[in-house]
Amino acid sequence: MKLTKRQEEIVQIVKEDGPITGEQIAEKLKLTRATLRPDLAILTMAGSLEARPRVGYFFNKDKERPFQPTEILNLKVNDYKGHPIVVQKSSSVYDAIVQMFLEDVGTLYAVTSEGGLAGVISRKDLLRASIGNKNLEYLPVSVIMTRMPNIITVKPEEKLIQAARKLITNKIDSLPVVRELNSNPDLYEVIGRITKTTITKVFLEIAEQKFV
Ligand code: ADP
């Protein structure tokens, strides 16, 4: 159950000042007791609050705490990144297609021989390259990939919400998680990936576990 703003305020007050009577909560929110009654009933039924006659409302610590919308804003890319699948940029389109099937991913990252991020290869990039092209074994992915500096990346310390925004704004399925290579700050090492599936999983996790 997603709490309304007022219900969140009530829970907060009870957490801080409980046990507290309905009358006192109403006073703090500058509302009447009658206005609050449905919210208090909902919160008590959901188990977020407990009510005891003559004592008042108190916070049920045993029950999972209510989901705070701010929590989602603080999730970090580093804690959710997945394993990146990389190929050498000299690899053939044929090998990239095989790799994509073997690893069951939708996007591959191409790297230079020094390990720096060079390109992104999506499913449609490979389909496009395959149309009317018979020599996929001899066509390097470097010819068909989206190249640096046009790659949208994300850093491990960035917020997950920022990654989600980049995916939607740029209409892409995945973001390489990168950090600068010490040897050459113009080169990025790929240390992970964030995909639309990553974001969908987090959404489900929150919906199934954290809402009261
Ligand atoms: P698909 O092409 O399979 O629909 P995407 O929507 O992810 O998959 O890719 C669309 C295009 O954007 C492709 O040409 C791909 O190379 C490019 N692309 C994918 N991810 C990125 C990224 N992180 N940065 C820049 N370009 C990307």
XYZ file of N, CA and C and ligand atoms in Angstrom:
663
model
N 0.848 -1.203 0.000
C 0.000 0.000 0.000
C 0.882 1.252 0.000
N 0.610 2.119 -0.918
C 1.380 3.362 -0.979
C 0.686 4.366 -0.073
N 1.472 4.994 0.792
C 0.892 5.955 1.726
C 0.696 7.315 1.058
N -0.365 7.994 1.455
C -0.558 9.367 0.971
C 0.372 10.275 1.791
N 0.480 11.505 1.337
C 1.377 12.441 2.024
C 0.927 12.614 3.484
N -0.385 12.719 3.662
C -0.883 12.934 5.021
C -0.618 11.705 5.899
N -0.810 10.517 5.300
C -0.561 9.294 6.077
C 0.913 9.199 6.472
N 1.771 9.626 5.577
C 3.203 9.626 5.907
C 3.492 10.582 7.056
N 2.827 11.733 7.005
C 3.014 12.721 8.089
C 2.560 12.145 9.425
N 1.422 11.435 9.368
C 0.893 10.848 10.611
C 1.891 9.830 11.172
N 2.393 8.957 10.275
C 3.343 7.933 10.725
C 4.565 8.599 11.343
N 5.023 9.664 10.707
C 6.198 10.384 11.199
C 5.965 10.946 12.602
N 4.787 11.559 12.778
C 4.453 12.133 14.092
C 4.402 11.039 15.160
N 3.766 9.910 14.792
C 3.617 8.827 15.773
C 4.986 8.222 16.113
N 5.832 8.146 15.084
C 7.181 7.615 15.314
C 7.930 8.479 16.321
N 7.816 9.787 16.111
C 8.566 10.713 16.955
C 7.958 10.885 18.342
N 6.623 10.955 18.391
C 5.974 11.345 19.654
C 5.084 10.285 20.278
N 4.999 9.112 19.632
C 4.082 8.101 20.146
C 4.529 7.546 21.481
N 3.647 7.032 22.362
C 2.214 6.987 22.082
C 1.576 8.374 22.124
N 0.642 8.586 21.235
C 0.026 9.902 21.089
C -1.443 9.688 20.705
N -2.306 10.548 21.212
C -3.736 10.357 20.933
C -4.098 10.947 19.568
N -5.225 10.488 19.049
C -5.714 11.004 17.768
C -5.926 12.508 17.819
N -6.408 12.934 18.989
C -6.656 14.361 19.221
C -5.357 15.159 19.019
N -4.294 14.647 19.632
C -2.989 15.346 19.579
C -2.396 15.340 18.172
N -2.580 14.236 17.461
C -2.074 14.177 16.070
C -2.806 15.237 15.240
N -4.136 15.278 15.435
C -4.958 16.239 14.688
C -4.482 17.668 14.959
N -4.173 17.916 16.206
C -3.722 19.254 16.603
C -2.422 19.624 15.876
N -1.494 18.667 15.847
C -0.204 18.913 15.197
C -0.372 19.183 13.710
N -1.338 18.503 13.093
C -1.536 18.672 11.645
C -2.530 19.791 11.330
N -3.022 20.429 12.384
C -4.022 21.491 12.243
C -5.241 20.992 11.460
N -5.681 19.778 11.819
C -6.868 19.203 11.196
C -7.802 18.749 12.312
N -9.037 18.412 11.931
C -9.934 17.913 12.980
C -9.740 16.412 13.142
N -10.129 15.925 14.304
C -10.018 14.483 14.598
C -10.834 13.692 13.570
N -11.989 14.252 13.189
C -12.874 13.562 12.234
C -12.209 13.402 10.871
N -11.482 14.434 10.458
C -10.808 14.370 9.156
C -9.754 13.271 9.148
N -9.118 13.104 10.288
C -8.024 12.122 10.365
C -8.497 10.687 10.525
N -9.747 10.528 10.960
C -10.214 9.184 11.330
C -9.980 8.138 10.232
N -10.362 8.430 8.950
C -10.133 7.399 7.910
C -8.656 7.034 7.759
N -7.774 8.046 7.816
C -6.333 7.767 7.673
C -5.828 6.904 8.824
N -6.266 7.229 10.027
C -5.825 6.453 11.195
C -6.346 5.019 11.112
N -7.573 4.886 10.592
C -8.152 3.541 10.444
C -7.333 2.729 9.439
N -6.982 3.356 8.326
C -6.203 2.663 7.280
C -4.843 2.242 7.826
N -4.170 3.172 8.497
C -2.822 2.889 9.011
C -2.849 1.803 10.086
N -3.916 1.786 10.857
C -4.026 0.761 11.899
C -4.309 -0.592 11.268
N -5.191 -0.593 10.250
C -5.516 -1.857 9.583
C -4.301 -2.423 8.859
N -3.512 -1.539 8.260
C -2.322 -1.982 7.529
C -1.229 -2.453 8.485
N -1.399 -2.109 9.756
C -0.427 -2.558 10.749
C 0.734 -1.598 10.944
N 0.701 -0.467 10.268
C 1.799 0.504 10.442
C 1.729 1.116 11.832
N 0.529 1.370 12.284
C 0.336 1.932 13.618
C -0.468 0.958 14.460
N -0.229 1.039 15.761
C -1.085 0.274 16.662
C -1.835 1.242 17.545
N -3.074 0.893 17.861
C -3.877 1.771 18.704
C -4.227 1.029 19.979
N -4.027 1.702 21.097
C -4.416 1.086 22.364
C -5.325 2.055 23.114
N -6.470 1.555 23.591
C -7.388 2.447 24.282
C -6.704 3.153 25.455
N -6.983 4.410 25.590
C -6.456 5.267 26.664
C -4.937 5.513 26.572
N -4.275 4.866 25.659
C -2.832 5.106 25.495
C -2.615 5.951 24.245
N -3.249 5.511 23.174
C -3.122 6.237 21.919
C -2.439 5.407 20.848
N -1.933 6.099 19.860
C -1.302 5.421 18.730
C 0.192 5.313 18.963
N 0.750 4.171 18.599
C 2.208 4.074 18.615
C 2.671 3.320 17.392
N 3.931 3.508 17.081
C 4.484 2.943 15.849
C 4.804 1.484 16.050
N 4.384 0.655 15.096
C 4.640 -0.770 15.180
C 6.003 -1.086 14.575
N 6.986 -1.248 15.438
C 8.367 -1.460 14.959
C 8.543 -2.822 14.299
N 7.702 -3.795 14.691
C 7.840 -5.142 14.124
C 7.425 -5.164 12.665
N 6.522 -4.274 12.341
C 6.025 -4.224 10.962
C 7.075 -3.495 10.131
N 7.188 -3.911 8.880
C 8.167 -3.237 8.017
C 7.856 -1.748 7.962
N 8.902 -0.955 8.014
C 8.656 0.488 8.049
C 8.104 0.944 6.697
N 7.299 1.990 6.686
C 6.697 2.414 5.435
C 7.746 2.905 4.457
N 7.485 2.671 3.221
C 8.408 3.081 2.177
C 8.471 4.602 2.093
N 9.681 5.106 2.094
C 9.865 6.551 1.962
C 10.239 6.861 0.512
N 9.498 7.718 -0.180
C 9.819 8.003 -1.581
C 11.242 8.497 -1.760
N 11.799 9.112 -0.719
C 13.169 9.638 -0.860
C 14.189 8.512 -0.995
N 13.844 7.310 -0.473
C 14.803 6.203 -0.527
C 15.185 5.872 -1.955
N 14.217 5.909 -2.839
C 14.471 5.530 -4.233
C 15.428 6.532 -4.886
N 15.392 7.750 -4.407
C 16.255 8.785 -4.983
C 17.707 8.599 -4.562
N 17.927 7.821 -3.514
C 19.293 7.665 -2.998
C 19.994 6.385 -3.442
N 19.280 5.514 -4.178
C 19.915 4.271 -4.617
C 21.065 4.596 -5.560
N 22.178 3.872 -5.379
C 23.385 4.149 -6.162
C 23.574 3.134 -7.289
N 24.068 3.611 -8.419
C 24.376 2.753 -9.575
C 25.277 1.592 -9.140
N 26.270 1.889 -8.313
C 27.247 0.875 -7.913
C 26.594 -0.349 -7.265
N 25.506 -0.142 -6.542
C 24.866 -1.248 -5.840
C 23.946 -2.073 -6.737
N 23.683 -1.609 -7.924
C 22.731 -2.303 -8.787
C 23.301 -2.717 -10.136
N 24.550 -2.310 -10.404
C 25.119 -2.581 -11.731
C 25.281 -4.098 -11.957
N 25.104 -4.483 -13.228
C 25.272 -5.884 -13.590
C 26.606 -6.091 -14.282
N 26.838 -7.330 -14.672
C 28.105 -7.686 -15.315
C 28.080 -7.250 -16.782
N 29.090 -6.507 -17.225
C 29.080 -6.056 -18.626
C 29.662 -7.128 -19.549
N 29.117 -7.255 -20.734
C 29.690 -8.190 -21.710
C 30.442 -7.359 -22.748
N 31.737 -7.579 -22.823
C 32.565 -6.781 -23.726
C 33.173 -7.654 -24.819
N 33.410 -7.032 -25.975
C 34.125 -7.697 -27.082
C 35.220 -6.731 -27.546
N 36.231 -7.275 -28.157
C 37.267 -6.412 -28.739
C 36.650 -5.678 -29.923
N 37.072 -4.434 -30.145
C 36.462 -3.692 -31.257
C 36.882 -4.260 -32.618
N 37.920 -5.105 -32.611
C 38.334 -5.756 -33.855
C 37.530 -7.040 -34.124
N 36.681 -7.445 -33.155
C 35.871 -8.664 -33.356
C 34.946 -8.487 -34.541
N 34.571 -9.620 -35.141
C 33.667 -9.541 -36.291
C 32.220 -9.406 -35.833
N 31.399 -8.904 -36.723
C 29.957 -8.800 -36.452
C 29.407 -10.203 -36.178
N 29.897 -11.177 -36.916
C 29.453 -12.570 -36.736
C 29.704 -13.020 -35.280
N 30.935 -12.802 -34.802
C 31.277 -13.206 -33.433
C 30.455 -12.437 -32.393
N 30.173 -11.178 -32.700
C 29.376 -10.364 -31.766
C 27.958 -10.933 -31.653
N 27.405 -11.369 -32.794
C 26.052 -11.956 -32.760
C 26.064 -13.234 -31.909
N 27.079 -14.069 -32.122
C 27.189 -15.317 -31.349
C 27.301 -14.997 -29.857
N 28.131 -14.018 -29.556
C 28.360 -13.610 -28.160
C 27.060 -13.124 -27.519
N 26.301 -12.362 -28.281
C 25.041 -11.819 -27.768
C 24.083 -12.945 -27.394
N 24.042 -13.989 -28.229
C 23.181 -15.138 -27.925
C 23.715 -15.926 -26.729
N 25.028 -16.170 -26.730
C 25.626 -16.968 -25.652
C 25.436 -16.306 -24.300
N 25.611 -14.987 -24.270
C 25.549 -14.272 -22.990
C 24.140 -13.808 -22.655
N 23.235 -13.954 -23.611
C 21.835 -13.574 -23.399
C 21.700 -12.111 -22.960
N 22.337 -11.226 -23.705
C 22.216 -9.790 -23.432
C 21.748 -9.077 -24.700
N 21.313 -7.851 -24.542
C 20.823 -7.085 -25.686
C 21.838 -6.084 -26.208
N 22.884 -5.852 -25.419
C 23.894 -4.862 -25.814
C 25.291 -5.356 -25.449
N 26.216 -5.152 -26.358
C 27.625 -5.485 -26.084
C 28.418 -4.190 -26.058
N 29.497 -4.190 -25.293
C 30.384 -3.034 -25.290
C 31.689 -3.433 -25.958
N 32.149 -2.577 -26.891
C 33.398 -2.864 -27.590
C 34.524 -2.109 -26.899
N 35.656 -2.796 -26.718
C 36.797 -2.162 -26.048
C 38.030 -2.204 -26.947
N 38.952 -1.286 -26.661
C 40.223 -1.247 -27.390
C 41.155 -2.297 -26.781
N 42.299 -2.498 -27.416
C 43.244 -3.496 -26.883
C 43.753 -3.080 -25.504
N 43.696 -1.760 -25.187
C 44.115 -1.314 -23.838
C 42.977 -1.445 -22.824
N 41.823 -1.890 -23.264
C 40.709 -2.088 -22.333
C 39.804 -0.882 -22.178
N 39.992 0.156 -23.001
C 39.139 1.343 -22.910
C 37.853 1.173 -23.717
N 36.778 1.780 -23.222
C 35.494 1.704 -23.931
C 35.601 2.394 -25.294
N 35.229 1.652 -26.345
C 35.319 2.214 -27.704
C 33.950 2.347 -28.355
N 33.028 1.439 -28.017
C 31.728 1.502 -28.690
C 30.646 0.684 -28.013
N 29.417 0.893 -28.498
C 28.246 0.151 -28.028
C 27.624 -0.529 -29.240
N 27.270 -1.799 -29.066
C 26.650 -2.546 -30.170
C 25.313 -3.078 -29.679
N 24.245 -2.606 -30.325
C 22.906 -3.044 -29.910
C 22.403 -4.110 -30.877
N 21.263 -4.687 -30.523
C 20.658 -5.703 -31.400
C 20.376 -5.141 -32.780
N 19.806 -3.916 -32.798
C 19.441 -3.348 -34.108
C 20.687 -2.987 -34.918
N 21.777 -2.601 -34.245
C 23.031 -2.342 -34.974
C 23.443 -3.606 -35.725
N 23.308 -4.761 -35.055
C 23.730 -6.021 -35.672
C 22.760 -6.442 -36.783
N 21.468 -6.194 -36.565
C 20.483 -6.536 -37.606
C 20.739 -5.694 -38.854
N 20.978 -4.385 -38.610
C 21.223 -3.471 -39.729
C 22.441 -3.923 -40.526
N 23.486 -4.309 -39.809
C 24.731 -4.728 -40.469
C 24.532 -6.037 -41.224
N 23.568 -6.833 -40.768
C 23.380 -8.151 -41.383
C 22.577 -8.106 -42.671
N 21.791 -7.047 -42.848
C 20.949 -6.969 -44.043
C 21.836 -6.779 -45.279
N 21.769 -7.731 -46.159
C 22.496 -7.637 -47.433
C 24.008 -7.725 -47.302
N 24.475 -8.121 -46.113
C 25.926 -8.220 -45.938
C 26.305 -9.682 -45.718
N 27.024 -10.233 -46.662
C 27.296 -11.688 -46.579
C 28.565 -11.997 -45.791
N 29.431 -11.009 -45.645
C 30.732 -11.301 -45.034
C 30.821 -10.838 -43.588
N 29.879 -11.306 -42.778
C 29.845 -10.845 -41.390
C 31.067 -11.289 -40.599
N 31.726 -12.367 -41.073
C 32.950 -12.837 -40.384
C 34.093 -11.855 -40.574
N 34.011 -11.048 -41.638
C 35.126 -10.145 -41.961
C 34.815 -8.679 -41.678
N 33.605 -8.430 -41.208
C 33.213 -7.042 -40.918
C 33.457 -6.759 -39.436
N 34.407 -5.875 -39.081
C 34.646 -5.620 -37.655
C 33.515 -4.805 -37.025
N 33.253 -5.063 -35.752
C 32.163 -4.331 -35.083
C 32.464 -2.827 -35.022
N 33.744 -2.475 -35.082
C 34.107 -1.046 -35.001
C 33.466 -0.233 -36.123
N 33.095 -0.895 -37.228
C 32.493 -0.190 -38.362
C 31.015 0.131 -38.099
N 30.376 -0.703 -37.316
C 28.911 -0.565 -37.166
C 28.473 -0.055 -35.787
N 29.389 -0.005 -34.828
C 29.013 0.356 -33.443
C 28.789 1.866 -33.294
N 28.132 2.249 -32.227
C 28.075 3.663 -31.839
C 29.372 3.938 -31.087
N 30.083 4.974 -31.546
C 31.457 5.172 -31.035
C 31.559 6.235 -29.949
N 32.660 6.188 -29.240
C 33.066 7.302 -28.386
C 33.357 8.481 -29.307
N 33.042 9.710 -28.996
C 32.534 10.190 -27.698
C 31.010 10.267 -27.640
N 30.325 9.480 -28.493
C 28.855 9.582 -28.497
C 28.176 8.611 -27.542
N 28.957 7.968 -26.707
C 28.363 6.972 -25.810
C 27.917 7.628 -24.502
N 26.688 7.299 -24.137
C 26.142 7.801 -22.866
C 26.574 6.800 -21.794
N 27.280 7.294 -20.814
C 27.790 6.402 -19.761
C 27.237 6.845 -18.406
N 27.513 6.037 -17.407
C 27.132 6.416 -16.044
C 28.277 5.996 -15.122
N 28.478 6.772 -14.060
C 29.557 6.458 -13.109
C 28.960 5.697 -11.920
N 29.777 4.848 -11.284
C 29.235 4.037 -10.175
C 28.653 4.865 -9.040
N 29.213 6.075 -8.843
C 28.730 6.876 -7.701
C 27.470 7.681 -8.052
N 27.053 7.630 -9.303
C 25.820 8.354 -9.684
C 24.596 7.636 -9.107
N 23.487 8.372 -9.040
C 22.244 7.808 -8.511
C 21.556 6.966 -9.595
N 20.895 5.909 -9.159
C 20.190 5.020 -10.088
C 19.099 5.778 -10.855
N 18.495 6.730 -10.181
C 17.429 7.512 -10.810
C 17.992 8.319 -11.991
N 19.232 8.743 -11.858
C 19.908 9.487 -12.920
C 20.152 8.567 -14.127
N 20.519 7.314 -13.838
C 20.708 6.329 -14.913
C 19.378 6.088 -15.631
N 18.305 5.960 -14.848
C 16.976 5.731 -15.441
C 16.617 6.887 -16.369
N 16.931 8.098 -15.915
C 16.635 9.293 -16.713
C 17.432 9.274 -18.028
N 18.694 8.872 -17.950
C 19.524 8.817 -19.160
C 18.980 7.786 -20.158
N 18.520 6.644 -19.631
C 17.978 5.598 -20.511
C 16.754 6.122 -21.260
N 15.871 6.783 -20.531
C 14.626 7.262 -21.135
C 14.893 8.459 -22.057
N 15.674 9.418 -21.601
C 15.924 10.616 -22.405
C 16.610 10.269 -23.724
N 17.544 9.318 -23.674
C 18.299 8.987 -24.885
C 17.706 7.823 -25.674
N 16.579 7.295 -25.177
C 15.881 6.177 -25.848
C 16.825 5.013 -26.129
N 17.555 4.592 -25.113
C 18.469 3.466 -25.254
C 18.159 2.422 -24.187
N 18.677 1.192 -24.410
C 18.344 0.096 -23.502
C 19.359 -0.110 -22.394
N 20.588 0.370 -22.622
C 21.596 0.098 -21.598
C 22.655 1.183 -21.514
N 23.263 1.262 -20.338
C 24.325 2.241 -20.096
C 25.544 1.510 -19.554
N 26.720 1.729 -20.164
C 27.914 1.168 -19.541
C 28.270 1.952 -18.276
N 28.576 1.220 -17.205
C 29.055 1.873 -15.986
C 30.576 1.945 -16.125
N 31.117 3.157 -16.029
C 32.542 3.330 -16.326
C 33.289 4.062 -15.218
N 34.608 3.842 -15.210
C 35.465 4.696 -14.389
C 36.689 5.026 -15.236
N 37.296 6.175 -14.931
C 38.445 6.600 -15.723
C 39.617 5.664 -15.479
N 40.337 5.373 -16.551
C 41.539 4.555 -16.408
C 42.656 5.456 -15.900
N 43.351 5.007 -14.866
C 44.407 5.835 -14.282
C 45.455 6.241 -15.303
N 45.792 5.290 -16.152
C 46.857 5.527 -17.124
C 46.486 6.622 -18.123
N 45.208 6.753 -18.412
C 44.766 7.717 -19.420
C 43.344 8.183 -19.106
N 43.219 9.405 -18.582
C 41.888 9.874 -18.144
C 40.880 10.021 -19.288
N 41.357 9.943 -20.549
C 40.417 10.010 -21.671
C 39.806 8.641 -21.957
N 40.377 7.628 -21.329
C 39.887 6.264 -21.555
C 39.015 5.834 -20.389
N 37.931 5.159 -20.711
C 37.043 4.650 -19.668
C 37.120 3.135 -19.612
N 37.188 2.633 -18.399
C 37.114 1.185 -18.223
C 35.654 0.834 -17.934
N 35.145 -0.209 -18.590
C 33.749 -0.613 -18.352
C 33.717 -1.548 -17.154
N 33.003 -1.145 -16.106
C 32.977 -1.982 -14.897
C 31.574 -2.530 -14.600
N 30.619 -2.211 -15.463
C 29.277 -2.742 -15.226
C 28.304 -2.251 -16.267
N 27.046 -2.572 -16.044
C 26.016 -2.060 -16.949
C 24.712 -1.877 -16.182
N 23.969 -0.894 -16.629
C 22.622 -0.655 -16.094
C 21.688 -0.738 -17.293
N 20.670 -1.591 -17.186
C 19.742 -1.741 -18.310
C 18.323 -1.411 -17.847
N 17.422 -1.397 -18.806
C 16.019 -1.156 -18.437
C 15.540 -2.263 -17.497
N 16.083 -3.468 -17.657
C 15.707 -4.569 -16.762
C 16.167 -4.292 -15.330
N 17.360 -3.695 -15.192
C 17.852 -3.352 -13.845
C 16.825 -2.471 -13.142
N 16.364 -1.462 -13.877
C 15.439 -0.488 -13.282
C 14.095 -1.164 -12.971
N 13.631 -2.020 -13.878
C 12.353 -2.702 -13.662
C 12.428 -3.602 -12.425
N 13.580 -4.266 -12.239
C 13.752 -5.155 -11.074
C 13.668 -4.372 -9.772
N 14.301 -3.207 -9.748
C 14.288 -2.372 -8.539
C 12.847 -1.934 -8.251
N 12.145 -1.568 -9.296
C 10.751 -1.149 -9.181
C 9.937 -2.274 -8.516
N 10.127 -3.499 -8.987
C 9.396 -4.646 -8.433
C 9.789 -4.914 -6.981
N 11.097 -4.843 -6.724
C 11.610 -5.076 -5.378
C 10.937 -4.130 -4.379
N 10.874 -2.878 -4.773
C 10.272 -1.878 -3.902
C 8.787 -2.171 -3.721
N 8.123 -2.481 -4.814
C 6.683 -2.725 -4.744
C 6.371 -3.938 -3.880
N 7.197 -4.984 -3.970
C 6.876 -6.231 -3.280
C 7.359 -6.281 -1.837
N 8.428 -5.560 -1.527
C 8.972 -5.694 -0.181
C 8.813 -4.497 0.719
N 8.830 -3.327 0.152
C 8.960 -2.171 1.036
C 7.680 -1.411 1.320
N 6.669 -1.593 0.447
C 5.439 -0.889 0.747
C 4.745 -1.604 1.891
N 4.122 -0.861 2.773
C 3.425 -1.538 3.895
C 2.040 -1.941 3.448
P 18.233 -1.474 -30.135
O 19.064 -0.834 -31.220
O 18.399 -2.974 -30.113
O 16.820 -1.019 -30.126
P 19.074 0.512 -28.186
O 17.758 1.226 -28.192
O 19.804 0.397 -26.891
O 18.896 -0.975 -28.743
O 20.053 1.221 -29.238
C 19.636 2.183 -30.177
C 20.860 2.828 -30.771
O 21.538 3.581 -29.772
C 21.895 1.844 -31.333
O 22.427 2.363 -32.538
C 22.967 1.772 -30.260
O 24.273 1.577 -30.771
C 22.859 3.129 -29.589
N 23.142 3.034 -28.155
C 22.780 2.077 -27.291
N 23.230 2.318 -26.050
C 23.910 3.483 -26.123
C 24.633 4.297 -25.189
N 24.747 3.945 -23.899
N 25.193 5.440 -25.636
C 25.087 5.806 -26.922
N 24.439 5.102 -27.865
C 23.851 3.953 -27.475
